[in-house]
Short mmCIF file of C-alpha atoms and ligand atoms in Angstrom, two decimals:
data_model
loop_
_atom_site.label_atom_id
_atom_site.label_comp_id
_atom_site.label_asym_id
_atom_site.label_seq_id
_atom_site.Cartn_x
_atom_site.Cartn_y
_atom_site.Cartn_z
CA MET A 50 106.95 1.69 -26.29
CA ILE A 51 104.06 -0.50 -25.29
CA LEU A 52 103.88 -3.83 -27.07
CA LEU A 53 100.79 -5.82 -27.81
CA LYS A 54 101.44 -9.52 -27.15
CA ASP A 55 104.75 -8.81 -25.42
CA PRO A 56 106.46 -12.24 -25.32
CA ALA A 57 107.90 -11.35 -21.91
CA ARG A 58 104.37 -10.95 -20.51
CA PRO A 59 102.33 -13.95 -21.68
CA THR A 60 98.55 -13.73 -21.39
CA PRO A 61 97.14 -16.22 -18.87
CA GLU A 62 94.37 -18.63 -19.81
CA PHE A 63 90.93 -17.55 -18.56
CA SER A 64 87.95 -19.85 -18.14
CA SER A 65 85.74 -17.05 -19.45
CA THR A 66 86.26 -13.46 -20.44
CA PRO A 67 83.85 -10.61 -19.79
CA ARG A 68 82.33 -9.41 -23.03
CA HIS A 69 82.14 -5.84 -21.78
CA ILE A 70 84.34 -4.20 -19.16
CA ALA A 71 83.50 -0.73 -17.83
CA MET A 72 86.57 0.86 -16.31
CA VAL A 73 86.81 3.88 -13.99
CA MET A 74 90.35 5.19 -14.33
CA ASP A 75 90.66 6.80 -10.92
CA GLY A 76 93.51 7.91 -8.68
CA ASN A 77 95.67 10.15 -10.88
CA GLY A 78 95.56 13.04 -8.42
CA ARG A 79 96.50 10.89 -5.43
CA TRP A 80 99.29 9.22 -7.39
CA ALA A 81 100.73 12.65 -8.19
CA ASN A 82 100.25 14.10 -4.70
CA LYS A 83 102.09 11.15 -3.16
CA ARG A 84 105.08 12.10 -5.28
CA GLY A 85 104.84 15.85 -4.65
CA LEU A 86 103.71 16.38 -8.26
CA THR A 87 100.78 18.35 -9.64
CA ARG A 88 97.49 16.63 -10.49
CA THR A 89 98.29 17.32 -14.13
CA GLU A 90 101.35 15.10 -13.90
CA GLY A 91 99.12 12.36 -12.54
CA HIS A 92 96.82 12.60 -15.55
CA ARG A 93 99.83 12.47 -17.86
CA ALA A 94 101.06 9.32 -16.14
CA GLY A 95 97.65 7.73 -16.76
CA GLU A 96 98.12 7.58 -20.52
CA GLN A 97 100.41 4.54 -20.41
CA ALA A 98 98.04 2.83 -18.02
CA LEU A 99 95.21 3.21 -20.53
CA LEU A 100 97.33 1.57 -23.24
CA GLU A 101 98.26 -1.19 -20.79
CA ALA A 102 94.59 -1.79 -20.00
CA VAL A 103 93.72 -1.89 -23.70
CA ALA A 104 96.56 -4.35 -24.37
CA GLY A 105 95.56 -6.54 -21.42
CA ALA A 106 91.88 -6.60 -22.38
CA SER A 107 92.59 -7.15 -26.04
CA GLU A 108 95.01 -10.02 -25.34
CA ALA A 109 92.45 -11.61 -23.04
CA GLY A 110 89.85 -11.54 -25.83
CA VAL A 111 87.56 -8.91 -24.30
CA GLU A 112 85.26 -7.45 -26.96
CA ASN A 113 84.36 -4.13 -25.36
CA LEU A 114 86.28 -1.89 -23.02
CA THR A 115 84.63 1.36 -21.95
CA ALA A 116 86.93 3.84 -20.25
CA TYR A 117 85.71 6.71 -18.07
CA ALA A 118 87.86 9.68 -19.02
CA PHE A 119 85.73 12.69 -18.03
CA SER A 120 82.42 12.66 -16.21
CA THR A 121 79.58 15.18 -16.35
CA GLU A 122 80.51 15.92 -12.72
CA ASN A 123 84.17 16.64 -13.55
CA TRP A 124 83.18 20.13 -14.77
CA LYS A 125 83.13 21.00 -11.05
CA ARG A 126 86.95 20.86 -10.92
CA SER A 127 89.12 23.98 -11.20
CA THR A 128 89.11 25.83 -14.52
CA GLU A 129 92.77 24.92 -14.99
CA GLU A 130 92.20 21.21 -14.43
CA VAL A 131 89.13 21.13 -16.70
CA ARG A 132 91.05 22.98 -19.39
CA PHE A 133 93.98 20.62 -19.03
CA LEU A 134 91.76 17.53 -19.22
CA MET A 135 89.96 18.77 -22.34
CA GLY A 136 93.23 19.45 -24.16
CA TYR A 137 94.74 16.26 -22.85
CA ASN A 138 91.89 14.07 -24.11
CA LYS A 139 92.47 15.47 -27.58
CA GLU A 140 96.23 14.98 -27.37
CA VAL A 141 95.98 11.37 -26.23
CA LEU A 142 93.61 10.48 -29.05
CA ARG A 143 95.85 12.13 -31.62
CA ARG A 144 99.02 10.65 -30.17
CA GLN A 145 97.75 7.10 -29.74
CA ARG A 146 95.27 6.58 -32.53
CA ASP A 147 97.86 5.19 -34.97
CA LEU A 148 99.06 2.67 -32.40
CA LEU A 149 95.45 1.74 -31.62
CA MET A 150 94.84 1.44 -35.35
CA GLU A 151 97.79 -0.99 -35.53
CA TRP A 152 96.24 -2.96 -32.67
CA ASN A 153 93.01 -3.23 -34.69
CA VAL A 154 91.12 -1.32 -31.98
CA LYS A 155 87.84 0.36 -32.90
CA ILE A 156 87.43 3.64 -31.03
CA ARG A 157 83.98 4.91 -30.06
CA TRP A 158 82.82 7.87 -28.00
CA ALA A 159 80.07 7.83 -25.37
CA GLY A 160 79.04 11.18 -23.96
CA ALA A 161 76.98 14.32 -24.31
CA VAL A 162 77.79 17.05 -26.85
CA ARG A 163 76.46 19.74 -24.52
CA LYS A 164 79.30 21.70 -22.86
CA LEU A 165 82.01 19.54 -24.42
CA TRP A 166 84.63 21.49 -26.35
CA PRO A 167 83.83 21.21 -30.09
CA SER A 168 87.50 20.47 -30.79
CA VAL A 169 87.29 17.45 -28.46
CA VAL A 170 84.12 16.25 -30.19
CA ASN A 171 85.92 16.59 -33.54
CA GLU A 172 88.92 14.61 -32.33
CA LEU A 173 86.68 11.86 -30.97
CA ARG A 174 84.72 11.68 -34.22
CA ALA A 175 87.93 11.65 -36.26
CA ALA A 176 89.22 8.70 -34.20
CA GLU A 177 85.88 6.90 -34.69
CA GLU A 178 86.07 7.50 -38.43
CA LEU A 179 89.70 6.37 -38.72
CA THR A 180 89.12 3.12 -36.85
CA LYS A 181 85.57 2.31 -37.93
CA ASN A 182 86.52 -0.76 -39.98
CA ASN A 183 88.71 -2.31 -37.29
CA THR A 184 87.54 -5.66 -36.03
CA GLY A 185 89.37 -5.99 -32.70
CA LEU A 186 88.56 -4.58 -29.27
CA VAL A 187 85.97 -1.80 -29.20
CA LEU A 188 87.39 0.93 -26.97
CA THR A 189 84.66 3.37 -26.00
CA MET A 190 85.98 6.57 -24.49
CA ALA A 191 83.44 8.01 -22.07
CA VAL A 192 84.09 11.74 -22.29
CA ASN A 193 81.57 14.18 -20.83
CA TYR A 194 79.68 11.06 -19.84
CA GLY A 195 77.10 10.76 -17.07
CA GLY A 196 74.90 7.70 -16.60
CA ARG A 197 71.83 9.72 -15.65
CA GLN A 198 72.36 12.14 -18.52
CA GLU A 199 72.67 9.22 -20.92
CA ILE A 200 69.34 7.79 -19.78
CA VAL A 201 67.63 11.20 -20.00
CA ASP A 202 69.08 11.75 -23.49
CA ALA A 203 67.97 8.27 -24.54
CA VAL A 204 64.41 8.85 -23.31
CA ASN A 205 64.23 12.17 -25.16
CA LYS A 206 65.60 10.59 -28.34
CA SER A 207 63.08 7.77 -27.98
CA LEU A 208 60.26 10.31 -27.77
CA ASP A 209 61.62 12.16 -30.81
CA THR A 210 61.76 9.14 -33.03
CA LYS A 211 58.44 7.62 -32.08
CA VAL A 212 54.89 8.72 -32.60
CA SER A 213 53.10 10.12 -29.61
CA ARG A 214 51.81 7.78 -26.94
CA GLN A 215 54.52 5.29 -27.84
CA ILE A 216 55.26 3.29 -24.76
CA ILE A 217 58.86 3.60 -23.63
CA THR A 218 60.38 0.14 -23.36
CA GLU A 219 63.78 -1.06 -22.18
CA LYS A 220 64.57 -2.01 -25.75
CA LEU A 221 63.77 1.47 -27.02
CA ILE A 222 65.95 3.13 -24.40
CA GLN A 223 68.81 0.73 -25.17
CA LYS A 224 68.48 1.64 -28.86
CA ASN A 225 68.90 5.30 -28.03
CA LEU A 226 71.88 5.13 -25.67
CA TYR A 227 75.09 6.87 -26.78
CA VAL A 228 76.56 3.61 -28.16
CA PRO A 229 73.55 1.32 -28.54
CA GLU A 230 75.66 -1.60 -29.75
CA LEU A 231 77.41 -1.91 -26.39
CA PRO A 232 76.19 -5.01 -24.57
CA ASP A 233 75.49 -5.03 -20.84
CA VAL A 234 78.55 -4.54 -18.69
CA ASP A 235 79.81 -7.87 -17.29
CA MET A 236 82.63 -6.48 -15.21
CA PHE A 237 82.74 -3.02 -13.65
CA LEU A 238 86.27 -2.17 -12.66
CA ARG A 239 87.47 0.77 -10.62
CA SER A 240 91.00 1.62 -9.58
CA SER A 241 92.12 3.72 -6.58
CA GLY A 242 90.18 1.93 -3.86
CA GLU A 243 87.01 4.05 -4.06
CA LEU A 244 83.87 1.95 -3.71
CA ARG A 245 81.36 3.77 -5.89
CA THR A 246 80.22 3.99 -9.48
CA SER A 247 80.34 7.80 -9.80
CA ASN A 248 77.52 7.83 -12.38
CA PHE A 249 79.24 5.48 -14.84
CA MET A 250 77.31 3.10 -17.11
CA LEU A 251 74.24 3.06 -14.86
CA TRP A 252 71.95 1.47 -17.41
CA GLN A 253 74.46 -1.04 -18.74
CA SER A 254 75.82 -2.14 -15.35
CA SER A 255 72.58 -3.34 -13.80
CA TYR A 256 74.04 -6.86 -13.50
CA ALA A 257 77.76 -6.14 -13.62
CA GLU A 258 80.21 -7.82 -11.28
CA MET A 259 81.85 -5.03 -9.28
CA ILE A 260 85.61 -5.18 -8.95
CA PHE A 261 87.45 -2.54 -6.98
CA MET A 262 91.22 -2.48 -6.96
CA ASP A 263 93.52 -0.54 -4.66
CA VAL A 264 96.00 0.33 -7.39
CA LEU A 265 96.13 4.03 -8.37
CA TRP A 266 95.37 4.47 -12.06
CA PRO A 267 98.90 5.43 -13.27
CA ASP A 268 100.22 2.18 -11.75
CA PHE A 269 97.64 0.03 -13.56
CA THR A 270 99.16 -2.56 -15.92
CA ARG A 271 97.90 -5.34 -18.17
CA GLU A 272 98.65 -7.69 -15.26
CA SER A 273 96.20 -5.64 -13.15
CA MET A 274 93.60 -6.20 -15.86
CA TRP A 275 94.32 -9.95 -15.84
CA GLU A 276 94.07 -10.02 -12.05
CA ALA A 277 90.63 -8.39 -12.31
CA ILE A 278 89.49 -10.89 -14.96
CA THR A 279 90.70 -13.73 -12.74
CA GLU A 280 88.58 -12.34 -9.89
CA PHE A 281 85.63 -12.01 -12.30
CA ASN A 282 85.99 -15.71 -13.04
CA ARG A 283 85.61 -16.55 -9.35
CA ARG A 284 82.17 -14.92 -9.25
CA GLN A 285 78.95 -16.85 -9.67
CA ARG A 286 76.51 -14.91 -11.78
CA ARG A 287 72.87 -15.75 -11.24
CA PHE A 288 70.86 -12.91 -12.82
CA GLY A 289 68.06 -13.42 -10.36
CA GLN A 290 67.78 -17.16 -10.85
CA ALA A 291 67.98 -19.56 -7.93
CA SER A 292 70.78 -22.06 -7.76
CA ASP A 293 71.50 -24.89 -5.35
CA ALA A 294 75.09 -25.28 -6.46
CA PRO A 295 77.52 -24.85 -3.56
CA LEU A 296 78.75 -21.29 -3.36
CA ASN A 297 82.49 -20.65 -3.60
C1 LIG B 574 90.85 10.22 -12.38
O1 LIG B 574 91.76 10.63 -11.44
C2 LIG B 574 90.89 11.06 -13.64
C3 LIG B 574 89.73 11.91 -13.85
C4 LIG B 574 88.69 11.99 -13.07
C5 LIG B 574 89.75 12.70 -15.04
P1 LIG B 574 91.41 11.75 -10.37
O2 LIG B 574 91.82 13.07 -10.93
O3 LIG B 574 90.00 11.66 -9.97
O4 LIG B 574 92.37 11.33 -9.20
P2 LIG B 574 92.04 11.35 -7.65
O5 LIG B 574 90.78 10.60 -7.45
O6 LIG B 574 91.90 12.78 -7.26
O7 LIG B 574 93.21 10.68 -7.01
C1 LIG B 575 85.20 9.22 -11.83
O1 LIG B 575 86.19 9.63 -10.98
C2 LIG B 575 85.35 9.88 -13.17
C3 LIG B 575 86.50 9.46 -13.95
C4 LIG B 575 87.40 8.59 -13.63
C5 LIG B 575 86.59 10.10 -15.25
P1 LIG B 575 86.04 10.87 -10.00
O2 LIG B 575 87.32 10.98 -9.27
O3 LIG B 575 85.60 12.06 -10.75
O4 LIG B 575 84.85 10.41 -9.06
P2 LIG B 575 84.51 10.81 -7.56
O5 LIG B 575 84.51 12.30 -7.50
O6 LIG B 575 85.56 10.20 -6.69
O7 LIG B 575 83.17 10.21 -7.32
MG1 LIG B 576 89.06 10.62 -8.50
#
């Protein structure tokens, strides 16, 4: 049983907390292979890590955590793995939504409807509906999500809603993203040691601090999240401005 605010694991003090963390939960397959298990077992082991990350972020006062669960490129995996991941996404939502409800977490979904199993869409929407009045951490599950697809969808939606010859602006695209309320990503976190974004939160991460950790996703804990936030606090963010302050 995973506890929120476990007295045995006190939350450290942070000088500042990222308002939005984008998180690539990577390394399930390698974790499983190292143990002679199937990739499926690796995905199963990742469920606790997700709850740990949510607990760690929530305790640290993070407002938004966006978790990459299935990318538009993941359809290229074997039929069995895709089928497993679709069913598994549903199961996790159903299994954990009451606990997340207790933790005051608001669940959102970012992704494309196209190709996604309707039963997965229904489960995601049910979780959104159940938790819509919660006021704690906003956990956005990125399922069938691709950063390029999101931008293309947003441009098309912008064109739909506006009269012809409307000039496309950054504001208009932002308004038509999958979850328009999500602020820019402050901290982009990826487990498993891979140094790439894999098409995640392209628009939102234009000024994110990139943090790559060697831990494989099933081994990720709330302490890993706190370690990442501590590293985030060491960064100097300049957003294009010049600064003569000594660099750390
Ligand atoms: C991440 O783990 C989970 C998903 C992409 C769904 P992987 O399955 O990519 O694990 P590795 O990268 O093969 O170790
Ligand atoms: C990114 O991981 C997608 C998710 C974690 C859902 P991948 O394992 O699919 O990315 P690549 O293939 O290493 O770029
Ligand atoms: Mg991977």
